[in-house]
């Protein structure tokens, strides 16, 4: 739990599940919530908890002001209950981890194929790890788009875990490993070997996968193949490691020898 707090002013009611933007003062639409001061650093998955209810931070961005003034942080909030207008203090609370899954599929991005692998990632990880927020993306097999999305989710949005599906083979449009290698800071070859071993136990075609795993900022990024069956196989040996990996990546000072359950 964080001790951070802010004062939030909501000009119009927001129904449960409704969305509103949060920014600091200035010329904004009436429905936008405002905070008492410029507050960069909120992350996807944070909750703003107050006496009148709570909001979930779904995304973070910057509101450009041209050349006239400095940019301001801008957050997309989801109301976790019916929220009434007013001015009140909110505490910034974070428990669990924020997960983003990305499916690489030209057909899926065009709406020609229903994605099953991405939602399966959310389901399986949620059964093994406490999650505060899950967001999914289906994008084309484009190196630049994946590189940009990975960097944004890890460094700007503040997601803890980012899992991609698809694009790990040798077809001309299989670009997930190249895009991932271009942005990660620390590679995790043990993760890659574990996924290969799990796949080879089921099929010799597992040797074809070029899936990459590594870290960027405080986020853990892992590529996986595109089929639901392969996703489940590759996740099985990794699920017990996610919590410990994230704790160490994000600064847990305890002795590495003291392994944790789950």
mmCIF file of C-alpha atoms in Angstrom:
data_model
loop_
_atom_site.group_PDB
_atom_site.id
_atom_site.type_symbol
_atom_site.label_atom_id
_atom_site.label_comp_id
_atom_site.label_asym_id
_atom_site.label_seq_id
_atom_site.Cartn_x
_atom_site.Cartn_y
_atom_site.Cartn_z
ATOM 1 C CA UNK A 1 0.000 0.000 0.000
ATOM 2 C CA UNK A 2 1.276 3.439 -0.911
ATOM 3 C CA UNK A 3 1.166 6.434 1.445
ATOM 4 C CA UNK A 4 0.731 8.843 -1.458
ATOM 5 C CA UNK A 5 -2.408 10.948 -1.446
ATOM 6 C CA UNK A 6 -4.008 13.661 -3.540
ATOM 7 C CA UNK A 7 -7.090 15.840 -3.486
ATOM 8 C CA UNK A 8 -9.468 15.203 -6.360
ATOM 9 C CA UNK A 9 -12.304 17.386 -7.609
ATOM 10 C CA UNK A 10 -15.019 15.716 -9.670
ATOM 11 C CA UNK A 11 -17.308 18.117 -11.512
ATOM 12 C CA UNK A 12 -19.879 15.586 -12.762
ATOM 13 C CA UNK A 13 -21.149 12.184 -11.575
ATOM 14 C CA UNK A 14 -19.581 9.032 -12.995
ATOM 15 C CA UNK A 15 -21.437 5.715 -12.971
ATOM 16 C CA UNK A 16 -19.729 2.466 -11.929
ATOM 17 C CA UNK A 17 -17.586 1.309 -14.835
ATOM 18 C CA UNK A 18 -17.656 4.769 -16.397
ATOM 19 C CA UNK A 19 -14.507 6.550 -17.523
ATOM 20 C CA UNK A 20 -13.162 10.011 -16.822
ATOM 21 C CA UNK A 21 -9.858 11.797 -17.270
ATOM 22 C CA UNK A 22 -7.774 13.132 -14.402
ATOM 23 C CA UNK A 23 -5.463 16.100 -14.841
ATOM 24 C CA UNK A 24 -4.203 19.068 -12.839
ATOM 25 C CA UNK A 25 -6.349 22.176 -13.279
ATOM 26 C CA UNK A 26 -6.276 24.244 -16.430
ATOM 27 C CA UNK A 27 -8.744 24.471 -19.297
ATOM 28 C CA UNK A 28 -10.446 21.065 -19.310
ATOM 29 C CA UNK A 29 -13.880 19.652 -20.208
ATOM 30 C CA UNK A 30 -16.397 19.858 -17.311
ATOM 31 C CA UNK A 31 -16.570 16.073 -16.953
ATOM 32 C CA UNK A 32 -12.834 15.798 -16.338
ATOM 33 C CA UNK A 33 -11.632 15.244 -12.774
ATOM 34 C CA UNK A 34 -8.867 17.486 -11.521
ATOM 35 C CA UNK A 35 -6.204 16.977 -8.861
ATOM 36 C CA UNK A 36 -4.732 19.498 -6.480
ATOM 37 C CA UNK A 37 -1.241 19.429 -7.979
ATOM 38 C CA UNK A 38 0.724 18.060 -10.917
ATOM 39 C CA UNK A 39 1.124 14.395 -10.007
ATOM 40 C CA UNK A 40 3.267 12.359 -12.382
ATOM 41 C CA UNK A 41 4.011 8.779 -11.425
ATOM 42 C CA UNK A 42 0.583 7.162 -11.147
ATOM 43 C CA UNK A 43 0.614 3.752 -12.829
ATOM 44 C CA UNK A 44 -1.879 1.510 -14.554
ATOM 45 C CA UNK A 45 -3.376 -0.630 -11.799
ATOM 46 C CA UNK A 46 -3.182 2.029 -9.076
ATOM 47 C CA UNK A 47 -6.390 2.694 -7.160
ATOM 48 C CA UNK A 48 -7.487 6.072 -5.871
ATOM 49 C CA UNK A 49 -9.467 5.273 -2.736
ATOM 50 C CA UNK A 50 -11.560 7.853 -0.897
ATOM 51 C CA UNK A 51 -14.547 7.992 1.435
ATOM 52 C CA UNK A 52 -16.936 8.356 -1.497
ATOM 53 C CA UNK A 53 -15.584 5.453 -3.543
ATOM 54 C CA UNK A 54 -12.618 4.574 -5.693
ATOM 55 C CA UNK A 55 -11.134 4.870 -9.166
ATOM 56 C CA UNK A 56 -8.815 2.511 -11.068
ATOM 57 C CA UNK A 57 -6.020 4.068 -13.129
ATOM 58 C CA UNK A 58 -6.285 2.468 -16.583
ATOM 59 C CA UNK A 59 -3.641 4.438 -18.474
ATOM 60 C CA UNK A 60 -1.193 7.314 -18.140
ATOM 61 C CA UNK A 61 -0.181 9.918 -20.699
ATOM 62 C CA UNK A 62 0.873 13.551 -21.046
ATOM 63 C CA UNK A 63 -1.396 16.423 -22.063
ATOM 64 C CA UNK A 64 0.568 18.654 -24.483
ATOM 65 C CA UNK A 65 0.319 22.410 -24.039
ATOM 66 C CA UNK A 66 2.184 23.463 -27.178
ATOM 67 C CA UNK A 67 4.831 26.093 -26.533
ATOM 68 C CA UNK A 68 2.800 28.085 -24.020
ATOM 69 C CA UNK A 69 3.214 25.902 -20.931
ATOM 70 C CA UNK A 70 4.680 22.660 -19.642
ATOM 71 C CA UNK A 71 2.873 19.399 -20.366
ATOM 72 C CA UNK A 72 0.657 17.917 -17.667
ATOM 73 C CA UNK A 73 0.154 14.259 -16.700
ATOM 74 C CA UNK A 74 -3.199 12.926 -17.897
ATOM 75 C CA UNK A 75 -4.768 9.737 -16.537
ATOM 76 C CA UNK A 76 -7.724 7.665 -17.691
ATOM 77 C CA UNK A 77 -9.758 6.538 -14.660
ATOM 78 C CA UNK A 78 -12.464 3.896 -14.314
ATOM 79 C CA UNK A 79 -15.018 4.388 -11.543
ATOM 80 C CA UNK A 80 -15.202 1.311 -9.316
ATOM 81 C CA UNK A 81 -18.567 2.474 -7.961
ATOM 82 C CA UNK A 82 -21.029 5.284 -8.566
ATOM 83 C CA UNK A 83 -19.083 8.489 -7.966
ATOM 84 C CA UNK A 84 -20.779 11.771 -7.044
ATOM 85 C CA UNK A 85 -19.404 15.257 -7.757
ATOM 86 C CA UNK A 86 -17.330 16.917 -5.084
ATOM 87 C CA UNK A 87 -13.884 17.622 -3.711
ATOM 88 C CA UNK A 88 -12.255 15.006 -1.480
ATOM 89 C CA UNK A 89 -8.919 13.428 -0.528
ATOM 90 C CA UNK A 90 -7.944 10.108 -2.122
ATOM 91 C CA UNK A 91 -5.185 7.707 -1.165
ATOM 92 C CA UNK A 92 -3.143 6.034 -3.904
ATOM 93 C CA UNK A 93 -3.241 2.293 -3.185
ATOM 94 C CA UNK A 94 -1.544 -0.518 -5.074
ATOM 95 C CA UNK A 95 -1.826 -4.231 -4.337
ATOM 96 C CA UNK A 96 -1.054 -6.991 -6.804
ATOM 97 C CA UNK A 97 0.351 -6.618 -10.305
ATOM 98 C CA UNK A 98 -0.797 -5.072 -13.570
ATOM 99 C CA UNK A 99 -0.704 -7.409 -16.586
ATOM 100 C CA UNK A 100 -0.781 -6.437 -20.257
ATOM 101 C CA UNK A 101 -1.067 -9.074 -22.962
ATOM 102 C CA UNK A 102 -0.367 -8.331 -26.622
ATOM 103 C CA UNK A 103 -1.449 -10.584 -29.472
ATOM 104 C CA UNK A 104 0.450 -10.138 -32.743
ATOM 105 C CA UNK A 105 -1.925 -11.011 -35.583
ATOM 106 C CA UNK A 106 -2.545 -9.246 -38.882
ATOM 107 C CA UNK A 107 -5.910 -10.985 -39.246
ATOM 108 C CA UNK A 108 -6.838 -10.329 -35.633
ATOM 109 C CA UNK A 109 -6.011 -6.640 -35.978
ATOM 110 C CA UNK A 110 -8.280 -6.475 -39.038
ATOM 111 C CA UNK A 111 -11.112 -8.184 -37.157
ATOM 112 C CA UNK A 112 -10.907 -11.320 -39.297
ATOM 113 C CA UNK A 113 -9.971 -13.681 -36.457
ATOM 114 C CA UNK A 114 -11.135 -13.990 -32.853
ATOM 115 C CA UNK A 115 -8.176 -13.940 -30.484
ATOM 116 C CA UNK A 116 -8.195 -16.740 -27.906
ATOM 117 C CA UNK A 117 -4.551 -16.699 -26.796
ATOM 118 C CA UNK A 118 -4.501 -13.253 -25.212
ATOM 119 C CA UNK A 119 -7.542 -13.786 -22.962
ATOM 120 C CA UNK A 120 -6.095 -17.176 -21.977
ATOM 121 C CA UNK A 121 -2.922 -15.435 -20.807
ATOM 122 C CA UNK A 122 -5.002 -13.214 -18.521
ATOM 123 C CA UNK A 123 -6.915 -16.194 -17.136
ATOM 124 C CA UNK A 124 -3.882 -18.397 -16.429
ATOM 125 C CA UNK A 125 -1.721 -15.649 -14.932
ATOM 126 C CA UNK A 126 -4.648 -14.471 -12.795
ATOM 127 C CA UNK A 127 -4.955 -17.943 -11.302
ATOM 128 C CA UNK A 128 -1.315 -17.888 -10.180
ATOM 129 C CA UNK A 129 -0.670 -14.222 -9.367
ATOM 130 C CA UNK A 130 -2.693 -11.481 -7.691
ATOM 131 C CA UNK A 131 -3.574 -9.011 -10.435
ATOM 132 C CA UNK A 132 -4.931 -5.511 -9.938
ATOM 133 C CA UNK A 133 -5.555 -4.823 -13.632
ATOM 134 C CA UNK A 134 -5.471 -6.711 -16.950
ATOM 135 C CA UNK A 135 -5.407 -4.990 -20.336
ATOM 136 C CA UNK A 136 -5.266 -6.680 -23.731
ATOM 137 C CA UNK A 137 -4.116 -5.504 -27.162
ATOM 138 C CA UNK A 138 -4.400 -7.063 -30.620
ATOM 139 C CA UNK A 139 -2.037 -5.422 -33.105
ATOM 140 C CA UNK A 140 -0.559 -6.218 -36.538
ATOM 141 C CA UNK A 141 2.733 -8.058 -36.962
ATOM 142 C CA UNK A 142 4.694 -4.815 -37.217
ATOM 143 C CA UNK A 143 8.082 -4.390 -35.536
ATOM 144 C CA UNK A 144 7.748 -0.656 -34.953
ATOM 145 C CA UNK A 145 4.286 -0.872 -33.436
ATOM 146 C CA UNK A 146 5.305 -3.636 -31.046
ATOM 147 C CA UNK A 147 8.497 -1.828 -29.993
ATOM 148 C CA UNK A 148 6.555 1.343 -29.270
ATOM 149 C CA UNK A 149 3.810 -0.452 -27.356
ATOM 150 C CA UNK A 150 6.264 -2.469 -25.230
ATOM 151 C CA UNK A 151 8.203 0.660 -24.277
ATOM 152 C CA UNK A 152 5.033 2.618 -23.487
ATOM 153 C CA UNK A 153 3.468 -0.129 -21.366
ATOM 154 C CA UNK A 154 6.675 -0.716 -19.403
ATOM 155 C CA UNK A 155 8.071 2.789 -18.977
ATOM 156 C CA UNK A 156 5.068 5.132 -19.195
ATOM 157 C CA UNK A 157 2.044 3.072 -18.163
ATOM 158 C CA UNK A 158 3.903 1.183 -15.440
ATOM 159 C CA UNK A 159 2.643 -2.349 -16.163
ATOM 160 C CA UNK A 160 4.488 -5.038 -14.202
ATOM 161 C CA UNK A 161 4.089 -7.974 -16.571
ATOM 162 C CA UNK A 162 3.822 -7.827 -20.374
ATOM 163 C CA UNK A 163 3.234 -11.069 -22.282
ATOM 164 C CA UNK A 164 3.068 -11.269 -26.072
ATOM 165 C CA UNK A 165 1.573 -14.079 -28.150
ATOM 166 C CA UNK A 166 2.322 -14.834 -31.783
ATOM 167 C CA UNK A 167 5.123 -13.897 -34.143
ATOM 168 C CA UNK A 168 7.823 -16.143 -32.620
ATOM 169 C CA UNK A 169 8.419 -18.459 -35.586
ATOM 170 C CA UNK A 170 10.298 -18.081 -38.869
ATOM 171 C CA UNK A 171 7.582 -16.768 -41.206
ATOM 172 C CA UNK A 172 8.308 -13.438 -42.939
ATOM 173 C CA UNK A 173 5.890 -11.567 -40.627
ATOM 174 C CA UNK A 174 7.151 -13.186 -37.387
ATOM 175 C CA UNK A 175 8.802 -10.167 -35.741
ATOM 176 C CA UNK A 176 8.111 -10.446 -31.998
ATOM 177 C CA UNK A 177 11.657 -11.516 -31.006
ATOM 178 C CA UNK A 178 13.311 -8.726 -33.009
ATOM 179 C CA UNK A 179 11.021 -6.070 -31.549
ATOM 180 C CA UNK A 180 11.504 -7.380 -28.017
ATOM 181 C CA UNK A 181 15.287 -7.595 -28.286
ATOM 182 C CA UNK A 182 15.336 -3.974 -29.433
ATOM 183 C CA UNK A 183 13.797 -2.698 -26.175
ATOM 184 C CA UNK A 184 14.681 -5.049 -23.297
ATOM 185 C CA UNK A 185 17.536 -4.174 -20.946
ATOM 186 C CA UNK A 186 18.253 -7.563 -19.347
ATOM 187 C CA UNK A 187 17.627 -10.815 -21.198
ATOM 188 C CA UNK A 188 16.366 -13.899 -19.331
ATOM 189 C CA UNK A 189 17.718 -16.942 -21.179
ATOM 190 C CA UNK A 190 16.490 -19.249 -18.407
ATOM 191 C CA UNK A 191 12.918 -18.280 -19.219
ATOM 192 C CA UNK A 192 13.560 -18.960 -22.892
ATOM 193 C CA UNK A 193 15.075 -22.380 -22.178
ATOM 194 C CA UNK A 194 12.186 -23.300 -19.886
ATOM 195 C CA UNK A 195 9.647 -22.488 -22.594
ATOM 196 C CA UNK A 196 11.608 -24.427 -25.217
ATOM 197 C CA UNK A 197 11.857 -27.468 -22.950
ATOM 198 C CA UNK A 198 8.126 -27.366 -22.217
ATOM 199 C CA UNK A 199 7.314 -27.143 -25.929
ATOM 200 C CA UNK A 200 9.741 -29.903 -26.924
ATOM 201 C CA UNK A 201 8.106 -32.216 -24.397
ATOM 202 C CA UNK A 202 4.949 -31.944 -26.522
ATOM 203 C CA UNK A 203 6.226 -31.583 -30.082
ATOM 204 C CA UNK A 204 9.550 -31.396 -31.968
ATOM 205 C CA UNK A 205 8.203 -28.206 -33.579
ATOM 206 C CA UNK A 206 8.947 -26.485 -30.276
ATOM 207 C CA UNK A 207 12.517 -26.123 -31.510
ATOM 208 C CA UNK A 208 11.342 -23.584 -34.089
ATOM 209 C CA UNK A 209 10.202 -20.976 -31.567
ATOM 210 C CA UNK A 210 12.460 -17.938 -31.181
ATOM 211 C CA UNK A 211 10.617 -16.520 -28.157
ATOM 212 C CA UNK A 212 12.543 -13.933 -26.122
ATOM 213 C CA UNK A 213 12.197 -12.921 -22.461
ATOM 214 C CA UNK A 214 13.704 -10.011 -20.573
ATOM 215 C CA UNK A 215 13.127 -6.892 -18.506
ATOM 216 C CA UNK A 216 12.528 -3.231 -19.310
ATOM 217 C CA UNK A 217 12.451 -0.830 -16.402
ATOM 218 C CA UNK A 218 10.378 -2.544 -13.713
ATOM 219 C CA UNK A 219 8.485 -4.728 -16.206
ATOM 220 C CA UNK A 220 8.971 -8.376 -17.121
ATOM 221 C CA UNK A 221 8.395 -9.058 -20.850
ATOM 222 C CA UNK A 222 7.918 -12.553 -22.303
ATOM 223 C CA UNK A 223 7.161 -13.689 -25.865
ATOM 224 C CA UNK A 224 5.065 -16.815 -26.425
ATOM 225 C CA UNK A 225 3.768 -18.647 -29.502
ATOM 226 C CA UNK A 226 0.352 -17.773 -30.902
ATOM 227 C CA UNK A 227 -1.795 -20.858 -30.305
ATOM 228 C CA UNK A 228 -3.724 -21.267 -27.022
ATOM 229 C CA UNK A 229 -2.247 -24.751 -26.568
ATOM 230 C CA UNK A 230 1.316 -23.441 -26.909
ATOM 231 C CA UNK A 231 0.567 -20.525 -24.581
ATOM 232 C CA UNK A 232 -0.597 -22.890 -21.847
ATOM 233 C CA UNK A 233 2.458 -25.123 -22.327
ATOM 234 C CA UNK A 234 4.934 -22.240 -22.195
ATOM 235 C CA UNK A 235 3.299 -20.552 -19.222
ATOM 236 C CA UNK A 236 3.295 -23.687 -17.067
ATOM 237 C CA UNK A 237 6.993 -23.572 -16.049
ATOM 238 C CA UNK A 238 7.015 -19.759 -15.785
ATOM 239 C CA UNK A 239 3.971 -19.085 -13.603
ATOM 240 C CA UNK A 240 5.700 -20.135 -10.329
ATOM 241 C CA UNK A 241 8.556 -17.697 -11.078
ATOM 242 C CA UNK A 242 6.679 -14.486 -11.846
ATOM 243 C CA UNK A 243 6.195 -13.228 -8.287
ATOM 244 C CA UNK A 244 9.807 -13.788 -7.244
ATOM 245 C CA UNK A 245 11.156 -12.292 -10.481
ATOM 246 C CA UNK A 246 9.042 -9.153 -10.114
ATOM 247 C CA UNK A 247 9.929 -8.745 -6.448
ATOM 248 C CA UNK A 248 13.639 -8.837 -7.273
ATOM 249 C CA UNK A 249 13.263 -6.659 -10.357
ATOM 250 C CA UNK A 250 11.315 -4.032 -8.432
ATOM 251 C CA UNK A 251 13.629 -3.900 -5.448
ATOM 252 C CA UNK A 252 12.731 -6.600 -2.924
ATOM 253 C CA UNK A 253 15.776 -6.568 -0.616
ATOM 254 C CA UNK A 254 15.294 -10.017 0.907
ATOM 255 C CA UNK A 255 17.788 -12.830 0.440
ATOM 256 C CA UNK A 256 17.392 -14.616 -2.911
ATOM 257 C CA UNK A 257 17.881 -17.916 -1.113
ATOM 258 C CA UNK A 258 14.583 -17.465 0.719
ATOM 259 C CA UNK A 259 12.332 -18.767 -2.032
ATOM 260 C CA UNK A 260 8.620 -18.002 -1.898
ATOM 261 C CA UNK A 261 5.583 -20.062 -2.645
ATOM 262 C CA UNK A 262 3.492 -19.094 -5.673
#
